[in-house]
């Protein structure tokens, strides 16, 4: 649905004076931009509500809760303006919608890697949720050690003038992954593009340690959950496996133990 066909000037929306805008023009732009951002706010809140329902259900009706924390954020105009420049984005709502896919973001923190995939399956199996893209940085971490499951999810938002499909970026990670990502963000924010190599090396080492922690916690969690009933073949893999990151088949088998 077309919000407005006109070009926009976020600088003007940020109270930076322009030469060709009247007060009436500026007010209309503010209203158009507010309406545009409200779509993303409502889409984000819809995802948060879906996850909160799952968390509350597990808290009251199941033995364990896979969701530790849910947080959300909406890009502010300054951040939008900066990303428009980096993406070479035209100053139109259509261009922003197409090129900036993380306007609305939701982050889910879980205790275990298997919980991450379990929550993802529960969320994306809902009939009004459409998965547009998945980037699995848990199975394939970034070179700096970053690990997380990223998904672009489209949900319908019902405004007064009709239904609008809205993209929300959902990030799912373990507590260890989230702790590492928070530290990495703080370091890069402080040093911008000039992070000392010693810190980069330390971050990579910390990422490897966080991965080992996740694998160990998953193993202990599985042993406690199965209470000695773990199949012999799987038990041997847990005891003898030397790989830090389990392969996809192994993670899938762990996931099925929870069902």
Coordinates of C-alpha atoms in Angstrom, one line a residue:
X1 CA 0.0 0.0 0.0
X2 CA 1.4 3.4 -1.0
X3 CA 1.9 5.7 2.0
X4 CA 2.9 8.7 -0.1
X5 CA 4.5 9.0 -3.6
X6 CA 6.5 12.1 -2.7
X7 CA 10.2 12.3 -1.9
X8 CA 11.1 12.8 1.7
X9 CA 13.8 14.8 3.5
X10 CA 14.7 13.3 6.8
X11 CA 17.0 16.2 7.5
X12 CA 14.0 18.5 7.5
X13 CA 12.1 16.0 9.7
X14 CA 15.0 16.3 12.1
X15 CA 14.5 20.1 12.3
X16 CA 17.5 20.9 10.0
X17 CA 16.4 23.9 8.0
X18 CA 15.9 23.6 4.3
X19 CA 15.4 26.2 1.6
X20 CA 12.3 24.8 -0.2
X21 CA 9.9 23.7 2.5
X22 CA 7.1 25.7 4.0
X23 CA 5.9 25.0 7.5
X24 CA 2.8 23.3 6.0
X25 CA 5.1 21.0 3.9
X26 CA 7.2 20.2 6.9
X27 CA 4.2 19.2 8.9
X28 CA 2.8 17.0 6.2
X29 CA 6.2 15.3 5.9
X30 CA 6.2 14.7 9.6
X31 CA 2.8 13.1 9.5
X32 CA 3.7 10.9 6.5
X33 CA 6.9 9.8 8.2
X34 CA 5.1 9.1 11.5
X35 CA 2.5 7.0 9.6
X36 CA 5.3 5.1 7.8
X37 CA 7.2 4.3 11.1
X38 CA 4.0 3.3 12.9
X39 CA 3.6 0.4 10.5
X40 CA 7.0 -0.9 11.7
X41 CA 6.2 -0.2 15.3
X42 CA 3.0 -2.2 15.1
X43 CA 4.7 -5.1 13.2
X44 CA 7.5 -5.2 15.8
X45 CA 4.9 -5.3 18.6
X46 CA 3.0 -8.1 16.9
X47 CA 6.2 -10.2 16.9
X48 CA 6.9 -9.4 20.5
X49 CA 3.3 -10.3 21.4
X50 CA 3.6 -13.7 19.6
X51 CA 6.9 -14.4 21.5
X52 CA 5.5 -13.3 24.8
X53 CA 2.5 -15.6 24.4
X54 CA 5.0 -18.5 23.8
X55 CA 7.1 -17.5 26.8
X56 CA 4.1 -17.3 29.1
X57 CA 2.7 -20.6 27.9
X58 CA 6.0 -22.4 28.6
X59 CA 6.3 -20.7 32.0
X60 CA 2.9 -22.0 33.1
X61 CA 2.3 -25.2 31.2
X62 CA 5.7 -26.8 30.5
X63 CA 8.7 -27.9 32.6
X64 CA 11.2 -25.6 30.9
X65 CA 11.0 -22.2 29.2
X66 CA 13.2 -21.8 26.1
X67 CA 12.9 -17.9 26.1
X68 CA 15.0 -16.0 28.6
X69 CA 14.4 -12.5 27.3
X70 CA 12.7 -10.5 24.6
X71 CA 13.7 -7.0 23.5
X72 CA 12.9 -4.7 20.6
X73 CA 14.0 -1.5 19.0
X74 CA 12.8 0.8 16.2
X75 CA 15.4 2.8 14.2
X76 CA 15.4 6.5 15.0
X77 CA 15.6 9.2 12.1
X78 CA 19.4 9.7 12.6
X79 CA 20.1 6.0 12.2
X80 CA 17.8 5.9 9.2
X81 CA 19.6 8.8 7.6
X82 CA 23.0 7.2 8.2
X83 CA 21.9 3.9 6.7
X84 CA 20.2 5.5 3.7
X85 CA 23.6 7.1 2.9
X86 CA 25.4 3.7 3.2
X87 CA 22.9 1.9 1.1
X88 CA 22.6 4.6 -1.5
X89 CA 18.9 4.7 -0.8
X90 CA 16.7 7.2 -2.6
X91 CA 14.7 9.5 -0.3
X92 CA 11.4 7.8 -0.9
X93 CA 9.3 5.6 1.3
X94 CA 9.3 2.8 -1.4
X95 CA 13.1 2.9 -1.6
X96 CA 13.5 2.8 2.2
X97 CA 11.1 -0.1 2.4
X98 CA 13.1 -2.0 -0.2
X99 CA 16.6 -1.4 0.9
X100 CA 16.5 -1.0 4.7
X101 CA 15.2 -4.2 6.2
X102 CA 16.1 -3.7 9.8
X103 CA 13.9 -0.7 10.6
X104 CA 12.1 -2.8 13.2
X105 CA 14.1 -5.4 15.2
X106 CA 13.3 -8.0 17.8
X107 CA 15.9 -9.9 19.8
X108 CA 15.2 -13.2 21.6
X109 CA 17.7 -14.6 24.1
X110 CA 17.6 -18.3 24.9
X111 CA 19.6 -20.5 27.3
X112 CA 20.6 -23.2 24.8
X113 CA 21.3 -23.5 21.1
X114 CA 18.5 -26.1 20.7
X115 CA 16.1 -23.6 22.3
X116 CA 17.0 -21.0 19.6
X117 CA 15.9 -23.3 16.8
X118 CA 12.9 -24.5 18.8
X119 CA 11.6 -21.0 19.3
X120 CA 12.3 -20.1 15.7
X121 CA 10.2 -23.1 14.5
X122 CA 7.4 -22.2 16.9
X123 CA 7.3 -18.6 15.7
X124 CA 7.6 -19.2 12.0
X125 CA 5.1 -22.1 11.9
X126 CA 2.3 -19.6 12.7
X127 CA -0.1 -19.1 9.7
X128 CA 0.3 -15.3 9.5
X129 CA 4.1 -15.3 9.6
X130 CA 6.1 -15.3 6.4
X131 CA 9.8 -16.0 6.5
X132 CA 11.5 -13.8 3.8
X133 CA 15.2 -14.6 4.6
X134 CA 17.3 -16.6 7.1
X135 CA 20.9 -16.1 7.9
X136 CA 22.2 -18.7 10.3
X137 CA 25.4 -17.3 11.9
X138 CA 25.3 -20.1 14.5
X139 CA 26.0 -22.9 12.0
X140 CA 28.2 -20.5 10.0
X141 CA 29.7 -17.8 12.3
X142 CA 31.0 -14.6 10.9
X143 CA 34.8 -14.4 10.6
X144 CA 35.0 -12.2 13.8
X145 CA 33.2 -14.9 15.8
X146 CA 29.7 -13.4 15.7
X147 CA 27.0 -16.0 16.2
X148 CA 23.2 -15.6 16.0
X149 CA 20.2 -16.7 14.0
X150 CA 18.8 -13.8 11.9
X151 CA 15.4 -14.0 10.1
X152 CA 13.5 -11.4 8.1
X153 CA 9.9 -12.0 9.0
X154 CA 6.9 -10.5 7.3
X155 CA 3.6 -10.0 9.3
X156 CA 0.4 -8.3 8.4
X157 CA -0.4 -5.0 10.1
X158 CA -4.0 -3.8 10.0
X159 CA -4.2 0.0 9.9
X160 CA -7.3 2.1 9.6
X161 CA -6.9 2.2 5.8
X162 CA -6.2 -1.5 5.3
X163 CA -3.7 -4.3 5.7
X164 CA 0.0 -3.6 5.2
X165 CA 2.7 -6.3 5.1
X166 CA 5.7 -5.3 7.4
X167 CA 9.2 -6.7 7.6
X168 CA 10.7 -7.2 11.1
X169 CA 14.2 -8.5 11.7
X170 CA 14.3 -11.1 14.4
X171 CA 17.6 -12.1 16.0
X172 CA 17.8 -15.2 18.1
X173 CA 20.8 -16.2 20.2
X174 CA 22.0 -17.8 23.4
X175 CA 23.0 -15.9 26.5
X176 CA 26.6 -16.5 25.8
X177 CA 26.2 -15.2 22.2
X178 CA 24.3 -12.1 23.4
X179 CA 27.0 -11.3 26.0
X180 CA 29.7 -11.5 23.4
X181 CA 27.7 -9.4 20.8
X182 CA 27.1 -6.7 23.4
X183 CA 30.8 -6.5 24.2
X184 CA 31.8 -6.5 20.5
X185 CA 29.3 -3.6 19.9
X186 CA 30.7 -1.5 22.7
X187 CA 34.3 -2.0 21.5
X188 CA 33.4 -1.1 17.9
X189 CA 31.4 1.9 19.1
X190 CA 34.3 3.3 21.1
X191 CA 37.0 2.7 18.5
X192 CA 34.8 3.1 15.4
X193 CA 36.8 1.7 12.4
X194 CA 40.2 1.6 14.2
X195 CA 39.9 -1.2 16.7
X196 CA 43.3 -2.4 17.9
X197 CA 44.3 -5.8 16.6
X198 CA 44.8 -7.1 20.2
X199 CA 41.2 -6.4 21.0
X200 CA 40.0 -8.1 17.7
X201 CA 42.1 -11.1 18.6
X202 CA 40.7 -11.1 22.1
X203 CA 37.2 -10.9 20.8
X204 CA 37.7 -13.9 18.5
X205 CA 39.2 -15.9 21.4
X206 CA 36.2 -14.9 23.5
X207 CA 33.8 -16.0 20.7
X208 CA 35.5 -19.4 20.7
X209 CA 35.2 -19.7 24.5
X210 CA 31.5 -18.7 24.3
X211 CA 30.9 -21.4 21.7
X212 CA 32.6 -24.0 23.9
X213 CA 30.4 -22.9 26.8
X214 CA 27.2 -23.3 24.7
X215 CA 28.3 -26.8 23.6
X216 CA 29.1 -27.8 27.2
X217 CA 25.8 -26.3 28.6
X218 CA 23.9 -28.1 25.8
X219 CA 25.5 -31.4 26.8
X220 CA 24.8 -31.0 30.5
X221 CA 21.2 -29.9 29.7
X222 CA 20.7 -33.0 27.6
X223 CA 22.1 -35.3 30.2
X224 CA 19.9 -33.8 32.9
X225 CA 16.8 -33.8 30.7
X226 CA 17.2 -37.4 29.6
X227 CA 18.1 -38.6 33.1
X228 CA 20.2 -41.5 31.9
X229 CA 17.9 -42.5 29.0
X230 CA 20.2 -41.0 26.4
X231 CA 20.8 -43.4 23.5
X232 CA 24.2 -45.1 23.7
X233 CA 25.3 -43.8 20.2
X234 CA 24.4 -40.2 21.1
X235 CA 26.0 -40.5 24.6
X236 CA 29.3 -41.6 22.9
X237 CA 29.2 -38.6 20.6
X238 CA 28.7 -36.3 23.5
X239 CA 31.6 -37.9 25.5
X240 CA 34.1 -38.4 22.6
X241 CA 33.3 -35.6 20.2
X242 CA 36.2 -33.2 19.7
X243 CA 34.4 -30.6 17.5
X244 CA 33.5 -27.4 19.3
X245 CA 30.5 -26.7 17.0
X246 CA 28.1 -29.7 16.5
X247 CA 27.2 -30.5 12.9
X248 CA 23.6 -29.9 11.7
X249 CA 22.5 -33.6 12.0
X250 CA 23.7 -33.7 15.6
X251 CA 21.9 -30.4 16.5
X252 CA 18.7 -31.8 14.8
X253 CA 18.8 -34.9 17.0
X254 CA 19.2 -32.9 20.1
X255 CA 16.3 -30.8 19.0
X256 CA 14.1 -33.8 18.6
X257 CA 14.9 -34.9 22.2
X258 CA 13.0 -31.9 23.4
X259 CA 9.8 -32.8 21.5

